[in-house]
Coordinates of C-alpha atoms in Angstrom, one line a residue:
M159 CA -46.1 35.2 -37.0
S160 CA -46.1 33.0 -39.4
F161 CA -43.2 30.7 -39.9
S162 CA -43.9 29.2 -43.2
G163 CA -40.4 31.2 -44.7
L164 CA -38.7 28.9 -42.2
D165 CA -40.4 26.0 -42.9
R166 CA -39.6 26.3 -46.8
K167 CA -35.9 27.2 -45.9
K168 CA -36.0 23.8 -43.9
C169 CA -37.0 21.9 -47.3
R170 CA -35.1 23.9 -49.3
Y171 CA -32.0 22.8 -47.5
R172 CA -33.1 19.2 -47.7
V173 CA -33.7 19.1 -51.4
P174 CA -31.4 16.2 -52.7
G175 CA -30.3 18.1 -55.4
S176 CA -28.7 21.0 -53.5
R177 CA -27.2 18.5 -50.9
E178 CA -25.4 17.0 -53.6
K179 CA -24.1 20.3 -55.1
W180 CA -23.1 21.1 -51.6
Q181 CA -21.1 17.9 -51.2
S182 CA -19.5 18.0 -54.4
A183 CA -18.4 21.3 -54.0
D184 CA -17.3 20.5 -50.4
L185 CA -18.6 23.5 -49.2
L186 CA -20.5 22.6 -46.5
P187 CA -19.0 19.8 -44.6
L188 CA -21.8 16.7 -43.2
S189 CA -21.1 17.5 -39.3
Q190 CA -22.3 21.0 -40.4
K191 CA -25.5 20.0 -42.0
E192 CA -26.5 17.3 -39.2
T193 CA -26.0 20.2 -36.8
L194 CA -28.6 22.8 -38.7
E195 CA -30.9 19.5 -38.9
Q196 CA -30.5 19.7 -35.1
L197 CA -31.0 23.3 -35.0
N198 CA -34.3 22.9 -37.0
S199 CA -35.2 20.1 -34.8
R200 CA -34.6 22.2 -31.7
L201 CA -36.4 25.0 -33.0
A202 CA -39.4 22.9 -33.9
A203 CA -39.1 21.7 -30.0
Y204 CA -38.9 24.9 -28.8
L205 CA -42.0 26.2 -30.7
E206 CA -43.8 23.3 -29.4
K207 CA -42.7 23.7 -26.0
V208 CA -43.5 27.4 -26.5
S209 CA -47.1 26.5 -27.7
Q210 CA -47.6 24.6 -24.7
L211 CA -46.7 27.0 -22.3
E212 CA -49.3 29.2 -23.7
E213 CA -51.5 26.8 -23.4
S214 CA -50.4 26.4 -19.4
N215 CA -50.3 30.1 -19.0
R216 CA -53.9 30.3 -20.5
H217 CA -54.8 27.7 -18.2
L218 CA -53.4 29.5 -15.4
E219 CA -54.9 32.8 -16.2
Q220 CA -58.2 30.7 -16.3
K221 CA -57.8 29.5 -13.0
I222 CA -56.8 32.7 -11.5
Q223 CA -60.0 34.4 -13.0
D224 CA -61.7 31.9 -11.5
L225 CA -60.1 32.1 -7.8
C226 CA -60.4 35.6 -8.0
E227 CA -64.0 35.5 -8.8
R228 CA -64.4 33.1 -6.0
R229 CA -62.4 34.7 -3.6
A230 CA -64.7 37.9 -4.5
R231 CA -67.6 36.2 -4.0
T232 CA -66.5 34.8 -0.6
S233 CA -65.2 38.2 0.3
R234 CA -68.2 40.2 -0.6
D235 CA -70.8 37.7 1.0
T236 CA -70.6 39.7 4.4
S237 CA -74.6 39.8 4.7
R238 CA -74.5 37.3 7.6
Y239 CA -71.8 39.5 9.4
E240 CA -74.1 42.4 9.0
K241 CA -77.2 40.8 10.0
V242 CA -75.1 39.8 13.2
I243 CA -73.9 43.2 14.0
A244 CA -77.6 44.6 13.3
E245 CA -79.0 42.2 15.8
M246 CA -76.0 43.0 18.2
E247 CA -76.6 46.5 17.8
A248 CA -79.9 46.4 18.2
Q249 CA -79.7 44.6 21.5
I250 CA -77.3 46.9 22.7
N251 CA -79.6 49.7 22.2
R252 CA -82.0 48.2 24.2
V253 CA -80.0 47.1 26.8
K254 CA -78.8 51.0 27.4
M255 CA -82.9 51.8 27.0
E256 CA -83.6 49.3 29.7
N257 CA -80.9 50.6 32.0
S258 CA -82.0 54.2 31.5
E259 CA -84.8 53.0 32.3
L260 CA -83.7 51.7 35.1
S261 CA -81.7 54.6 35.9
L262 CA -84.9 56.8 36.0
A263 CA -87.1 54.4 38.0
V264 CA -83.9 54.9 40.4
E265 CA -83.9 58.6 40.2
N266 CA -87.3 58.7 40.8
T267 CA -87.2 56.0 44.0
K268 CA -84.5 58.4 45.2
L269 CA -87.2 61.4 44.7
T270 CA -89.8 59.2 46.5
A271 CA -87.4 58.4 49.8
N272 CA -86.5 62.1 49.8
N273 CA -90.3 62.8 49.9
F274 CA -90.7 60.4 52.7
K275 CA -87.8 61.6 54.2
A276 CA -88.8 65.1 54.6
K277 CA -92.2 63.6 55.7
Y278 CA -90.5 61.8 58.6
E279 CA -88.9 64.7 59.6
T280 CA -91.7 66.8 59.6
E281 CA -93.3 64.2 61.7
L282 CA -90.5 63.4 63.8
S283 CA -90.8 67.4 64.9
L284 CA -94.5 67.5 65.3
Y285 CA -93.8 63.8 67.8
Q286 CA -91.2 65.9 69.6
I287 CA -93.5 68.7 70.1
I288 CA -96.4 66.4 71.1
T289 CA -94.1 64.7 73.5
A290 CA -92.8 68.2 75.2
D291 CA -96.4 69.1 75.3
I292 CA -97.4 65.8 77.2
K293 CA -94.2 66.2 79.4
E294 CA -95.6 69.7 80.1
V295 CA -99.2 68.3 81.0
K296 CA -97.5 65.8 83.1
A297 CA -95.7 68.5 85.0
A298 CA -99.2 70.4 85.5
D299 CA -100.8 67.3 86.6
S300 CA -98.1 66.8 89.3
H301 CA -98.4 70.2 90.5
L302 CA -102.6 70.0 90.3
E303 CA -101.7 66.6 93.0
M304 CA -99.1 68.8 94.8
E305 CA -101.6 71.8 95.3
T306 CA -104.1 69.0 96.2
N307 CA -101.7 67.4 98.9
C308 CA -101.1 70.9 100.1
L309 CA -104.8 71.6 100.4
K310 CA -105.8 68.4 102.0
V311 CA -103.1 69.3 104.6
E312 CA -104.1 72.7 105.3
L313 CA -107.7 71.4 105.8
Q314 CA -106.3 68.6 108.2
I315 CA -104.4 71.5 110.0
Q316 CA -107.3 73.9 110.2
T317 CA -109.9 70.9 111.4
E318 CA -106.9 69.9 114.1
E319 CA -107.1 73.6 115.1
L320 CA -110.7 73.9 115.5
S321 CA -110.9 70.7 117.6
S322 CA -108.3 72.3 119.6
L323 CA -110.1 75.8 119.9
K324 CA -113.4 73.7 120.6
K325 CA -111.8 71.9 123.3
D326 CA -110.0 75.5 124.7
H327 CA -113.6 76.5 124.0
Q328 CA -115.0 73.5 126.5
E329 CA -112.0 74.1 128.8
D330 CA -112.6 77.7 129.3
M331 CA -116.7 77.1 129.7
A332 CA -116.0 74.7 132.4
K333 CA -113.8 77.1 134.4
L334 CA -116.4 79.5 134.1
R335 CA -119.3 77.5 135.3
E336 CA -117.0 76.1 138.4
D337 CA -116.1 80.1 138.9
Q338 CA -119.6 81.3 138.7
S339 CA -120.8 78.3 141.0
K340 CA -118.3 79.6 143.4
C341 CA -119.4 82.7 143.7
Q342 CA -123.1 82.1 144.3
V343 CA -124.1 85.9 143.3
K344 CA -127.3 86.0 142.2
V345 CA -128.2 88.8 140.0
E346 CA -131.7 89.4 138.6
V347 CA -132.0 91.2 136.0
D348 CA -135.1 91.7 134.4
S349 CA -134.1 91.5 130.6
Q350 CA -134.5 89.2 127.9
P351 CA -132.8 85.4 128.3
A352 CA -129.6 85.9 126.5
N353 CA -129.1 83.3 123.8
D354 CA -126.8 81.0 124.2
L355 CA -123.1 81.2 123.1
T356 CA -121.8 77.5 122.9
K357 CA -124.8 76.4 121.3
T358 CA -124.4 79.3 118.8
L359 CA -120.8 78.6 118.2
E360 CA -121.6 75.1 117.9
E361 CA -124.2 75.9 115.6
M362 CA -121.7 78.1 113.3
R363 CA -118.7 75.3 113.7
E364 CA -121.4 72.6 112.3
H365 CA -122.7 74.9 109.2
C366 CA -118.9 75.5 108.0
K367 CA -117.8 72.0 108.6
A368 CA -121.1 71.5 106.4
I369 CA -120.4 73.9 104.0
I370 CA -116.5 72.5 103.8
C371 CA -117.7 69.0 103.3
N372 CA -119.7 70.2 100.7
S373 CA -117.4 72.4 99.1
N374 CA -114.9 69.5 99.3
R375 CA -117.5 66.9 97.7
K376 CA -118.4 69.0 94.7
A377 CA -114.8 70.3 94.3
E378 CA -113.4 66.8 94.1
P379 CA -115.2 65.3 91.3
W380 CA -114.9 68.3 89.0
L381 CA -111.2 68.2 89.8
V382 CA -111.1 64.5 88.6
S383 CA -113.3 65.3 86.1
K384 CA -111.4 67.7 84.7
I385 CA -108.2 66.2 85.1
R386 CA -109.4 63.1 83.5
H387 CA -111.0 65.4 80.7
Y388 CA -108.0 66.9 80.0
T389 CA -105.6 64.2 79.9
H390 CA -108.2 62.0 77.8
Q391 CA -108.7 65.1 75.3
N392 CA -105.0 66.2 75.1
T393 CA -102.9 63.7 75.9
I394 CA -104.0 60.2 75.5
K395 CA -105.7 60.5 72.0
P396 CA -103.2 62.8 70.2
L397 CA -100.3 60.7 71.7
Q398 CA -102.5 57.2 70.6
A399 CA -103.2 58.7 66.8
E400 CA -99.4 60.0 66.8
M401 CA -98.1 56.5 68.1
V402 CA -100.2 54.6 65.4
E403 CA -98.9 57.0 62.9
V404 CA -95.4 56.9 63.8
T405 CA -95.9 52.7 63.6
L406 CA -97.4 53.3 59.8
L407 CA -94.7 55.6 59.2
R408 CA -91.7 53.1 60.1
R409 CA -93.9 50.6 58.5
T410 CA -93.8 52.3 55.1
I411 CA -90.3 53.7 55.5
Q412 CA -89.0 49.7 56.0
C413 CA -91.1 48.8 52.8
L414 CA -89.5 51.4 51.0
E415 CA -85.7 50.6 52.1
A416 CA -86.8 47.0 51.0
E417 CA -87.8 48.0 47.9
L418 CA -84.9 50.3 47.5
E419 CA -82.6 47.2 48.5
T420 CA -84.6 45.3 45.8
L421 CA -83.8 48.0 43.1
H422 CA -80.1 48.3 44.0
N423 CA -79.8 44.7 43.5
M424 CA -81.7 44.6 40.2
K425 CA -79.9 47.4 39.0
A426 CA -76.3 45.5 39.9
S427 CA -77.8 42.6 38.3
Q428 CA -78.4 44.4 35.5
R429 CA -74.9 46.3 35.2
T430 CA -73.6 42.8 35.5
T431 CA -75.7 41.6 32.5
L432 CA -74.8 44.5 30.4
I433 CA -71.0 44.0 31.3
E434 CA -71.2 40.3 30.2
T435 CA -73.4 41.2 27.1
E436 CA -70.8 44.1 26.5
Q437 CA -67.8 41.5 26.8
N438 CA -69.4 39.1 24.6
Y439 CA -70.2 41.2 21.9
A440 CA -66.5 42.9 22.0
T441 CA -65.8 38.8 22.2
Q442 CA -67.7 38.4 18.5
L443 CA -66.4 41.6 17.3
Q444 CA -62.9 40.9 18.0
R445 CA -63.4 37.4 16.2
I446 CA -65.3 38.6 13.6
Q447 CA -62.3 41.4 12.9
R448 CA -59.7 38.9 13.1
I449 CA -61.5 37.2 10.5
I450 CA -61.6 40.2 8.2
S451 CA -58.4 40.5 8.9
R452 CA -57.2 37.3 8.2
T453 CA -59.5 37.7 4.7
E454 CA -57.8 41.1 3.7
D455 CA -54.1 39.5 4.1
E456 CA -55.5 36.4 2.1
L457 CA -56.9 38.7 -0.5
V458 CA -53.5 41.0 -0.5
K459 CA -51.5 37.7 -0.7
T460 CA -54.0 36.6 -3.8
R461 CA -53.4 40.1 -5.6
T462 CA -49.7 39.9 -4.9
D463 CA -49.6 36.1 -6.6
F464 CA -52.3 37.2 -9.0
K465 CA -49.7 40.6 -9.8
Q466 CA -46.5 38.0 -9.6
M467 CA -48.4 35.8 -12.2
S468 CA -49.4 38.7 -14.2
A469 CA -46.0 39.8 -14.3
D470 CA -44.7 36.6 -15.2
G471 CA -46.8 36.2 -17.9
G472 CA -45.7 39.6 -19.4
M473 CA -42.1 38.6 -19.1
L474 CA -43.5 35.1 -20.7
H475 CA -44.7 37.2 -23.7
Y476 CA -42.1 39.5 -23.6
L477 CA -39.7 36.3 -24.1
K478 CA -42.0 34.7 -26.4
D479 CA -41.6 38.3 -28.7
L480 CA -38.1 38.1 -28.1
L481 CA -37.6 34.7 -29.5
Q482 CA -40.0 35.5 -32.3
M483 CA -37.9 38.2 -32.9
E484 CA -34.2 35.9 -32.9
I485 CA -36.2 33.2 -34.9
K486 CA -36.7 36.2 -37.8
T487 CA -33.0 37.3 -37.2
Y488 CA -32.5 33.3 -37.6
G489 CA -34.4 33.1 -41.1
Q490 CA -32.8 36.2 -42.1
L491 CA -29.4 34.6 -41.3
M492 CA -30.5 31.8 -43.1
D493 CA -31.8 33.6 -46.5
V494 CA -28.4 35.6 -46.6
E495 CA -26.6 31.8 -45.6
E496 CA -28.4 31.0 -48.8
I497 CA -27.0 33.8 -50.9
R498 CA -23.8 33.2 -49.6
M499 CA -23.7 30.1 -50.4
E500 CA -25.0 30.3 -54.3
D501 CA -22.0 33.1 -54.4
M502 CA -19.5 30.6 -53.1
M503 CA -21.4 27.7 -55.3
Y504 CA -21.0 30.5 -58.3
N505 CA -17.0 31.2 -56.9
A506 CA -16.1 27.4 -56.6
S507 CA -17.6 27.0 -60.2
N508 CA -15.1 30.1 -61.3
G509 CA -12.0 28.7 -59.6
H510 CA -12.4 31.5 -56.7
P511 CA -12.0 30.1 -53.1
A512 CA -14.5 30.3 -50.5
T513 CA -14.1 32.6 -47.8
L514 CA -15.3 31.7 -43.9
K515 CA -17.9 34.2 -42.9
T516 CA -20.4 31.2 -43.6
K517 CA -18.7 29.1 -41.0
Q518 CA -18.6 32.1 -38.7
S519 CA -22.2 33.3 -38.7
E520 CA -22.9 29.5 -38.3
L521 CA -20.5 29.2 -35.3
I522 CA -22.5 32.0 -33.9
I523 CA -25.8 30.7 -34.5
F524 CA -25.1 27.4 -33.0
T525 CA -23.4 28.4 -30.4
M526 CA -26.5 31.2 -29.3
F527 CA -29.2 28.2 -29.3
S528 CA -26.9 25.5 -27.5
I529 CA -26.4 28.0 -24.9
F530 CA -30.0 29.2 -24.7
W531 CA -31.4 25.5 -25.0
E532 CA -28.8 24.7 -22.0
L533 CA -30.4 27.6 -20.3
L534 CA -34.0 26.4 -21.0
G535 CA -33.6 23.3 -20.1
K536 CA -32.4 24.5 -16.3
N537 CA -35.8 25.4 -16.0
L538 CA -34.5 29.2 -14.9
V539 CA -37.0 32.3 -13.9
L540 CA -37.4 34.5 -16.5
Q541 CA -35.8 37.3 -14.8
E542 CA -32.5 35.3 -14.9
L543 CA -33.1 33.9 -18.5
L544 CA -33.7 37.5 -19.7
Q545 CA -30.4 38.5 -17.8
T546 CA -28.5 36.0 -19.4
I547 CA -29.4 36.8 -23.0
P548 CA -26.9 39.6 -22.9
L549 CA -24.1 37.3 -21.8
I550 CA -25.1 34.6 -24.3
I551 CA -24.7 37.1 -27.0
N552 CA -21.1 38.3 -25.9
R553 CA -20.1 34.8 -25.5
C554 CA -21.3 34.1 -28.9
V555 CA -19.4 36.7 -29.9
G556 CA -16.1 35.8 -27.9
L557 CA -16.4 32.5 -29.3
A558 CA -16.7 33.5 -32.7
R559 CA -13.6 36.2 -32.8
P560 CA -11.2 33.7 -32.0
G561 CA -12.4 32.2 -35.6
V562 CA -12.4 35.5 -37.0
S563 CA -9.0 36.0 -36.2
E564 CA -7.8 32.6 -37.3
C565 CA -9.4 33.2 -40.4
R566 CA -7.7 36.4 -40.9
T567 CA -4.4 34.7 -40.1
G568 CA -5.1 31.9 -42.7
Q569 CA -5.6 34.5 -45.1
T570 CA -2.5 36.7 -44.2
G571 CA -0.4 33.8 -44.7
G572 CA -2.2 32.6 -48.0
E573 CA -1.3 36.2 -49.1

């Protein structure tokens, strides 16, 4: 909005000829002229202050824009956090893969342990069967020994009976010889010579003894060899083999148990490492979330401040437009006042009395600008200043009404 009209009006009011006319007419007092000049100077100062405020507003808008761009750049630069998050996700996936591999290895170890357990149970059952067979063989061996002892006892009894029979036979033969010698009967029989029964019996005894001894000699080595062979074939070697195999199985089970214990310890350590890693990642994630939330809060606060500044800027523009409208109204009032002054000068030259409308309008304008400049000097908030504008107008109108009533009273008294 151009203010050339106002400058022209100020120049018009300062024309010496017109001032002399007004002073000669005694229509405009000197104090009101000074007040008018003061209002003009205040208006110029106000316009200068408005230009300064516009300049400061532009600087503030530039600073706000720079701050928003800087905040936007800092808030959008999340590549560092994305890289850290990607590394964390990769580490978590790697740890999960290692955990799954360990779980698979543990399952395989459990299956292997179950297989070894089944083999151990099978071998244990075989060992129990072989132990039972060994017990049976030992029982058979003891039975054979008992039978051998019984046969030896029977052989000894038979030998004693044979010796007792021989002794009885010798005694009987001795008695028979004695009886024969006592009888002294000579009987001559013309027959073949009889065989010697004693000799025959002796020969038979010797032959039986030889047969028995020969059979004993032959049977005893055969029995001993059979017992040894059976014991060696069916008892000692399988038992030793089974004992060796059981020892190997025990060693294998101990190795597997040690390996399983090692795997359990490794699993526990890996689980502890996984828990610690998850806790560290959770802590880092919480810290990043706190940073993000704090940055978002700062962004919201900055947006709120920016909206508040934008609202204040809008209020300033609105106040500027309002003041420009008031200045325009002030210029129009000055034009009307100039016309009225010319009319009053014309009426004064013709001898008509002047009215008090000019004084009333000047009083309203002077009061309005005085109150407005006082409020503006107190640095009020824009909303409060805008809320006080209707009060200023009402106050000015209230101040002007007593003057109007006085003028009316003076006119009535004059009439």
